PDB file of C-alpha atoms in Angstrom:
ATOM      1  CA  MET F   9     -48.365   9.722-104.272  1.00 54.00           C
ATOM      2  CA  THR F  10     -50.317  12.316-106.089  1.00 51.00           C
ATOM      3  CA  ALA F  11     -50.575  15.326-103.943  1.00 58.00           C
ATOM      4  CA  THR F  12     -49.173  18.563-104.924  1.00 53.00           C
ATOM      5  CA  GLY F  13     -48.367  22.187-104.213  1.00 63.00           C
ATOM      6  CA  ASN F  14     -46.082  23.936-101.541  1.00 87.00           C
ATOM      7  CA  THR F  15     -47.323  22.134 -98.552  1.00 94.00           C
ATOM      8  CA  ARG F  16     -45.689  18.856 -97.886  1.00 95.00           C
ATOM      9  CA  VAL F  17     -48.545  16.436 -96.695  1.00 97.00           C
ATOM     10  CA  ILE F  18     -47.320  13.188 -94.956  1.00 97.00           C
ATOM     11  CA  GLY F  19     -49.436  10.277 -94.013  1.00 97.00           C
ATOM     12  CA  ILE F  20     -48.419   8.422 -91.223  1.00 97.00           C
ATOM     13  CA  ILE F  21     -49.061   4.953 -90.355  1.00 96.00           C
ATOM     14  CA  GLY F  22     -48.217   2.508 -87.790  1.00 92.00           C
ATOM     15  CA  PRO F  23     -49.554   0.030 -85.330  1.00 88.00           C
ATOM     16  CA  PRO F  24     -50.795   1.311 -81.805  1.00 88.00           C
ATOM     17  CA  CYS F  25     -47.658   2.405 -79.496  1.00 88.00           C
ATOM     18  CA  SER F  26     -45.618   2.548 -82.475  1.00 90.00           C
ATOM     19  CA  GLY F  27     -44.580   6.400 -82.231  1.00 91.00           C
ATOM     20  CA  LYS F  28     -47.095   7.920 -84.460  1.00 94.00           C
ATOM     21  CA  SER F  29     -48.119  10.791 -81.908  1.00 94.00           C
ATOM     22  CA  THR F  30     -44.443  11.425 -81.209  1.00 94.00           C
ATOM     23  CA  VAL F  31     -43.543  12.240 -84.799  1.00 96.00           C
ATOM     24  CA  ALA F  32     -46.666  14.054 -85.220  1.00 96.00           C
ATOM     25  CA  ARG F  33     -46.114  16.495 -82.041  1.00 95.00           C
ATOM     26  CA  GLN F  34     -42.345  16.917 -83.250  1.00 94.00           C
ATOM     27  CA  ILE F  35     -43.555  18.082 -86.843  1.00 95.00           C
ATOM     28  CA  GLU F  36     -46.396  19.972 -84.891  1.00 94.00           C
ATOM     29  CA  SER F  37     -43.767  21.788 -82.914  1.00 93.00           C
ATOM     30  CA  MET F  38     -41.492  22.591 -86.465  1.00 92.00           C
ATOM     31  CA  GLY F  39     -45.011  24.599 -87.182  1.00 91.00           C
ATOM     32  CA  GLY F  40     -46.521  21.780 -89.056  1.00 95.00           C
ATOM     33  CA  VAL F  41     -50.160  20.980 -88.676  1.00 97.00           C
ATOM     34  CA  TRP F  42     -51.252  17.676 -87.379  1.00 97.00           C
ATOM     35  CA  LEU F  43     -54.741  16.536 -88.864  1.00 97.00           C
ATOM     36  CA  ASP F  44     -55.608  13.810 -86.263  1.00 97.00           C
ATOM     37  CA  ALA F  45     -58.373  11.847 -87.603  1.00 95.00           C
ATOM     38  CA  ASP F  46     -59.394  10.015 -83.983  1.00 93.00           C
ATOM     39  CA  LYS F  47     -59.647  13.242 -82.810  1.00 95.00           C
ATOM     40  CA  ILE F  48     -61.971  14.921 -85.246  1.00 96.00           C
ATOM     41  CA  ALA F  49     -64.005  12.109 -85.323  1.00 94.00           C
ATOM     42  CA  LYS F  50     -64.212  12.478 -81.613  1.00 93.00           C
ATOM     43  CA  GLU F  51     -65.405  16.240 -82.147  1.00 95.00           C
ATOM     44  CA  GLN F  52     -68.167  15.070 -84.521  1.00 95.00           C
ATOM     45  CA  LEU F  53     -69.953  13.246 -81.412  1.00 94.00           C
ATOM     46  CA  THR F  54     -70.708  16.891 -79.927  1.00 94.00           C
ATOM     47  CA  ARG F  55     -72.395  18.200 -82.915  1.00 94.00           C
ATOM     48  CA  SER F  56     -76.198  18.203 -82.613  1.00 95.00           C
ATOM     49  CA  ASP F  57     -77.035  16.591 -86.154  1.00 96.00           C
ATOM     50  CA  VAL F  58     -74.848  13.806 -85.313  1.00 96.00           C
ATOM     51  CA  ILE F  59     -76.294  13.276 -81.638  1.00 96.00           C
ATOM     52  CA  ASP F  60     -79.965  13.327 -83.444  1.00 96.00           C
ATOM     53  CA  ALA F  61     -78.913  10.949 -85.860  1.00 97.00           C
ATOM     54  CA  LEU F  62     -77.402   8.804 -83.205  1.00 96.00           C
ATOM     55  CA  VAL F  63     -80.976   8.893 -81.088  1.00 96.00           C
ATOM     56  CA  ARG F  64     -82.663   8.081 -84.237  1.00 96.00           C
ATOM     57  CA  GLU F  65     -80.837   4.884 -84.516  1.00 96.00           C
ATOM     58  CA  PHE F  66     -80.017   3.816 -81.033  1.00 96.00           C
ATOM     59  CA  GLY F  67     -82.607   5.541 -79.055  1.00 95.00           C
ATOM     60  CA  ALA F  68     -82.672   8.301 -76.312  1.00 95.00           C
ATOM     61  CA  GLY F  69     -80.819   5.737 -73.890  1.00 94.00           C
ATOM     62  CA  VAL F  70     -77.433   6.717 -75.456  1.00 95.00           C
ATOM     63  CA  LEU F  71     -78.101  10.667 -73.780  1.00 95.00           C
ATOM     64  CA  LEU F  72     -76.769  11.790 -70.435  1.00 95.00           C
ATOM     65  CA  ASP F  73     -78.999  13.628 -68.609  1.00 94.00           C
ATOM     66  CA  ASP F  74     -77.711  17.185 -69.771  1.00 94.00           C
ATOM     67  CA  GLY F  75     -78.682  15.954 -73.485  1.00 92.00           C
ATOM     68  CA  THR F  76     -75.174  15.348 -74.530  1.00 94.00           C
ATOM     69  CA  LEU F  77     -74.018  11.954 -75.839  1.00 94.00           C
ATOM     70  CA  SER F  78     -72.551   9.476 -73.681  1.00 95.00           C
ATOM     71  CA  ARG F  79     -69.389   8.052 -75.241  1.00 92.00           C
ATOM     72  CA  GLU F  80     -69.501   4.950 -72.725  1.00 92.00           C
ATOM     73  CA  LYS F  81     -73.033   3.974 -73.690  1.00 94.00           C
ATOM     74  CA  ILE F  82     -72.128   3.960 -77.446  1.00 94.00           C
ATOM     75  CA  ALA F  83     -68.980   2.121 -76.996  1.00 91.00           C
ATOM     76  CA  ASP F  84     -71.191  -0.593 -75.002  1.00 92.00           C
ATOM     77  CA  LEU F  85     -73.576  -0.846 -78.417  1.00 93.00           C
ATOM     78  CA  VAL F  86     -70.850  -0.869 -80.911  1.00 91.00           C
ATOM     79  CA  PHE F  87     -67.901  -2.520 -79.736  1.00 85.00           C
ATOM     80  CA  GLY F  88     -68.458  -6.339 -79.319  1.00 82.00           C
ATOM     81  CA  SER F  89     -68.149  -9.676 -81.326  1.00 82.00           C
ATOM     82  CA  SER F  90     -71.854 -10.143 -82.210  1.00 90.00           C
ATOM     83  CA  ASP F  91     -73.510  -9.507 -85.431  1.00 92.00           C
ATOM     84  CA  GLU F  92     -75.506  -6.888 -83.851  1.00 94.00           C
ATOM     85  CA  SER F  93     -72.511  -5.064 -82.224  1.00 91.00           C
ATOM     86  CA  LYS F  94     -70.963  -5.115 -85.864  1.00 89.00           C
ATOM     87  CA  ALA F  95     -73.972  -3.943 -87.414  1.00 95.00           C
ATOM     88  CA  ARG F  96     -74.233  -0.971 -85.163  1.00 94.00           C
ATOM     89  CA  LEU F  97     -70.492  -0.101 -85.472  1.00 92.00           C
ATOM     90  CA  LYS F  98     -71.307   0.291 -89.286  1.00 94.00           C
ATOM     91  CA  THR F  99     -74.337   2.360 -88.571  1.00 96.00           C
ATOM     92  CA  LEU F 100     -72.020   4.522 -86.239  1.00 95.00           C
ATOM     93  CA  GLU F 101     -69.503   4.624 -88.971  1.00 94.00           C
ATOM     94  CA  SER F 102     -71.999   5.641 -91.468  1.00 96.00           C
ATOM     95  CA  ILE F 103     -72.946   9.068 -89.379  1.00 96.00           C
ATOM     96  CA  VAL F 104     -69.620   9.962 -88.297  1.00 95.00           C
ATOM     97  CA  HIS F 105     -66.860   8.914 -91.039  1.00 94.00           C
ATOM     98  CA  PRO F 106     -68.437  11.235 -93.812  1.00 95.00           C
ATOM     99  CA  ARG F 107     -68.383  14.009 -91.697  1.00 96.00           C
ATOM    100  CA  THR F 108     -64.972  13.562 -90.122  1.00 96.00           C
ATOM    101  CA  ARG F 109     -63.756  13.311 -93.765  1.00 95.00           C
ATOM    102  CA  GLN F 110     -65.210  16.519 -95.006  1.00 96.00           C
ATOM    103  CA  GLU F 111     -63.765  18.354 -91.573  1.00 96.00           C
ATOM    104  CA  ILE F 112     -60.219  16.738 -92.930  1.00 96.00           C
ATOM    105  CA  ARG F 113     -60.385  17.823 -96.232  1.00 95.00           C
ATOM    106  CA  THR F 114     -61.597  21.403 -95.160  1.00 97.00           C
ATOM    107  CA  ALA F 115     -58.616  21.562 -92.351  1.00 96.00           C
ATOM    108  CA  LEU F 116     -56.166  20.162 -95.288  1.00 95.00           C
ATOM    109  CA  GLN F 117     -57.500  22.905 -97.797  1.00 95.00           C
ATOM    110  CA  ALA F 118     -56.843  25.402 -95.047  1.00 96.00           C
ATOM    111  CA  ALA F 119     -53.389  24.449 -94.310  1.00 95.00           C
ATOM    112  CA  ARG F 120     -52.497  24.850 -98.049  1.00 93.00           C
ATOM    113  CA  GLU F 121     -53.879  27.992 -98.557  1.00 94.00           C
ATOM    114  CA  HIS F 122     -52.241  29.241 -95.304  1.00 93.00           C
ATOM    115  CA  HIS F 123     -48.413  27.995 -96.752  1.00 93.00           C
ATOM    116  CA  ALA F 124     -48.249  25.380 -93.828  1.00 95.00           C
ATOM    117  CA  GLU F 125     -44.789  23.781 -94.699  1.00 95.00           C
ATOM    118  CA  TYR F 126     -46.013  20.525 -93.292  1.00 96.00           C
ATOM    119  CA  VAL F 127     -49.276  18.795 -92.810  1.00 97.00           C
ATOM    120  CA  ILE F 128     -49.175  15.407 -90.937  1.00 97.00           C
ATOM    121  CA  LEU F 129     -52.331  13.220 -92.193  1.00 97.00           C
ATOM    122  CA  ASP F 130     -53.022  10.826 -89.053  1.00 96.00           C
ATOM    123  CA  VAL F 131     -55.975   8.816 -90.001  1.00 94.00           C
ATOM    124  CA  PRO F 132     -56.604   5.089 -89.204  1.00 89.00           C
ATOM    125  CA  LEU F 133     -56.747   2.795 -92.313  1.00 90.00           C
ATOM    126  CA  LEU F 134     -55.069   5.365 -94.506  1.00 94.00           C
ATOM    127  CA  LEU F 135     -53.856   3.311 -97.348  1.00 93.00           C
ATOM    128  CA  GLU F 136     -57.353   1.095 -96.924  1.00 92.00           C
ATOM    129  CA  SER F 137     -59.391   4.334 -97.261  1.00 90.00           C
ATOM    130  CA  GLY F 138     -57.388   5.975-100.086  1.00 92.00           C
ATOM    131  CA  TRP F 139     -56.032   8.755 -98.256  1.00 94.00           C
ATOM    132  CA  GLN F 140     -52.537   8.257 -99.763  1.00 94.00           C
ATOM    133  CA  SER F 141     -53.631  10.305-102.867  1.00 94.00           C
ATOM    134  CA  ASP F 142     -53.604  13.406-100.739  1.00 94.00           C
ATOM    135  CA  CYS F 143     -50.476  12.773 -99.607  1.00 96.00           C
ATOM    136  CA  ASP F 144     -46.829  13.937-100.883  1.00 95.00           C
ATOM    137  CA  GLU F 145     -45.380  11.077 -99.018  1.00 96.00           C
ATOM    138  CA  VAL F 146     -46.516   7.983 -96.706  1.00 97.00           C
ATOM    139  CA  TRP F 147     -44.327   7.123 -93.378  1.00 97.00           C
ATOM    140  CA  CYS F 148     -44.734   3.841 -91.577  1.00 96.00           C
ATOM    141  CA  LEU F 149     -43.405   3.380 -88.208  1.00 95.00           C
ATOM    142  CA  SER F 150     -42.163  -0.167 -87.079  1.00 92.00           C
ATOM    143  CA  VAL F 151     -41.273  -1.128 -83.705  1.00 89.00           C
ATOM    144  CA  PRO F 152     -39.101  -4.287 -82.913  1.00 89.00           C
ATOM    145  CA  PRO F 153     -41.589  -7.005 -81.677  1.00 84.00           C
ATOM    146  CA  ASP F 154     -40.771  -7.395 -78.315  1.00 84.00           C
ATOM    147  CA  ARG F 155     -40.535  -3.836 -77.493  1.00 84.00           C
ATOM    148  CA  HIS F 156     -44.174  -3.524 -79.258  1.00 79.00           C
ATOM    149  CA  HIS F 157     -45.435  -5.993 -76.736  1.00 80.00           C
ATOM    150  CA  ALA F 158     -43.984  -4.389 -73.900  1.00 83.00           C
ATOM    151  CA  LEU F 159     -45.426  -0.953 -74.970  1.00 81.00           C
ATOM    152  CA  LEU F 160     -48.901  -2.442 -75.674  1.00 81.00           C
ATOM    153  CA  ALA F 161     -48.862  -4.103 -72.055  1.00 81.00           C
ATOM    154  CA  ALA F 162     -47.868  -0.720 -70.571  1.00 82.00           C
ATOM    155  CA  ARG F 163     -50.765   1.000 -72.444  1.00 81.00           C
ATOM    156  CA  GLY F 164     -53.147  -1.550 -71.316  1.00 80.00           C
ATOM    157  CA  TRP F 165     -53.781  -2.761 -74.765  1.00 77.00           C
ATOM    158  CA  ASP F 166     -55.850  -6.224 -75.229  1.00 75.00           C
ATOM    159  CA  ARG F 167     -53.807  -8.259 -77.683  1.00 72.00           C
ATOM    160  CA  ASP F 168     -57.103  -9.903 -78.917  1.00 72.00           C
ATOM    161  CA  GLU F 169     -58.620  -6.563 -79.338  1.00 70.00           C
ATOM    162  CA  LEU F 170     -55.759  -5.832 -81.552  1.00 71.00           C
ATOM    163  CA  LYS F 171     -55.674  -8.778 -83.554  1.00 74.00           C
ATOM    164  CA  ARG F 172     -59.165  -7.914 -84.462  1.00 71.00           C
ATOM    165  CA  ARG F 173     -58.799  -4.852 -85.542  1.00 71.00           C
ATOM    166  CA  GLU F 174     -55.841  -6.060 -87.784  1.00 72.00           C
ATOM    167  CA  LYS F 175     -57.975  -8.311 -89.669  1.00 73.00           C
ATOM    168  CA  ARG F 176     -59.754  -5.060 -91.135  1.00 72.00           C
ATOM    169  CA  GLN F 177     -56.371  -3.965 -92.561  1.00 80.00           C
ATOM    170  CA  LEU F 178     -53.765  -4.678 -94.888  1.00 86.00           C
ATOM    171  CA  PRO F 179     -50.893  -6.827 -93.634  1.00 88.00           C
ATOM    172  CA  TRP F 180     -48.275  -4.851 -92.231  1.00 86.00           C
ATOM    173  CA  GLY F 181     -45.666  -6.112 -94.794  1.00 89.00           C
ATOM    174  CA  GLU F 182     -47.973  -4.792 -97.437  1.00 93.00           C
ATOM    175  CA  LYS F 183     -48.213  -1.578 -95.815  1.00 92.00           C
ATOM    176  CA  ARG F 184     -44.614  -1.307 -95.417  1.00 92.00           C
ATOM    177  CA  ARG F 185     -44.048  -2.004 -99.138  1.00 94.00           C
ATOM    178  CA  ARG F 186     -46.494   0.981-100.023  1.00 95.00           C
ATOM    179  CA  SER F 187     -44.710   3.549 -97.473  1.00 96.00           C
ATOM    180  CA  ASP F 188     -42.186   5.939 -98.987  1.00 96.00           C
ATOM    181  CA  TRP F 189     -40.356   5.422 -95.705  1.00 96.00           C
ATOM    182  CA  VAL F 190     -40.088   2.781 -93.072  1.00 96.00           C
ATOM    183  CA  ILE F 191     -39.295   4.591 -89.669  1.00 95.00           C
ATOM    184  CA  GLU F 192     -37.557   2.239 -87.465  1.00 93.00           C
ATOM    185  CA  ASN F 193     -38.467   3.193 -84.167  1.00 93.00           C
ATOM    186  CA  ASP F 194     -35.914   1.165 -82.294  1.00 91.00           C
ATOM    187  CA  GLY F 195     -34.082   3.608 -80.155  1.00 89.00           C
ATOM    188  CA  SER F 196     -34.540   6.340 -78.005  1.00 92.00           C
ATOM    189  CA  ILE F 197     -37.013   9.179 -78.799  1.00 92.00           C
ATOM    190  CA  GLU F 198     -34.038  11.367 -79.093  1.00 94.00           C
ATOM    191  CA  GLU F 199     -32.960   9.041 -81.989  1.00 95.00           C
ATOM    192  CA  LEU F 200     -36.530   8.868 -83.598  1.00 94.00           C
ATOM    193  CA  THR F 201     -36.344  12.711 -83.592  1.00 93.00           C
ATOM    194  CA  LYS F 202     -33.035  12.951 -85.270  1.00 94.00           C
ATOM    195  CA  LYS F 203     -34.325  10.749 -87.918  1.00 94.00           C
ATOM    196  CA  VAL F 204     -37.441  12.911 -88.534  1.00 95.00           C
ATOM    197  CA  ARG F 205     -35.258  15.961 -88.800  1.00 93.00           C
ATOM    198  CA  ASP F 206     -32.583  14.389 -91.083  1.00 94.00           C
ATOM    199  CA  ARG F 207     -35.554  13.230 -93.505  1.00 94.00           C
ATOM    200  CA  LEU F 208     -36.746  16.488 -93.434  1.00 92.00           C
ATOM    201  CA  GLY F 209     -33.643  18.199 -93.928  1.00 88.00           C
ATOM    202  CA  ARG F 210     -33.795  20.221 -90.745  1.00 81.00           C
TER     203      ARG F 210
END
């Protein structure tokens, strides 16, 4: 990893329901800054320039009566297996992703300027999109298969949808190899917390 400075920037990766948010909240409670790309991307959907761009692409039917964006209508347009849905998803990403990336970079710079001790960079496809160059280290969450399947089922995840998402990613074996630390989340939350504190020397 190539990031430098007093702020320790930690990229965090792992499949859904692997414990990423638990680790991020823990470090946030220790005074760290959690940059959640999914949350930042959703915030972009409230920007007037983004709404205008999406209306130009998809029509006024994506708006609610109050002029705000209907996330449900957008989801209906872009999530599907058809070529049309895939093309619309690429269009959505071309509008939202550059703005999200800039917001993350601005927040990361602000954290460094304020001498935050830690930043958790929680970005989907972190390795695939090159964000590891902004990190001092990358942590990868790993969960035993049986436990992971149970967690996915409890959260209502569709296994086929998960497989479709994974096709867009590096294999998890490769992600583990590229990570600086693999966190085996195979115990209680307290045990996971201790592993993180030990890693940080806290």
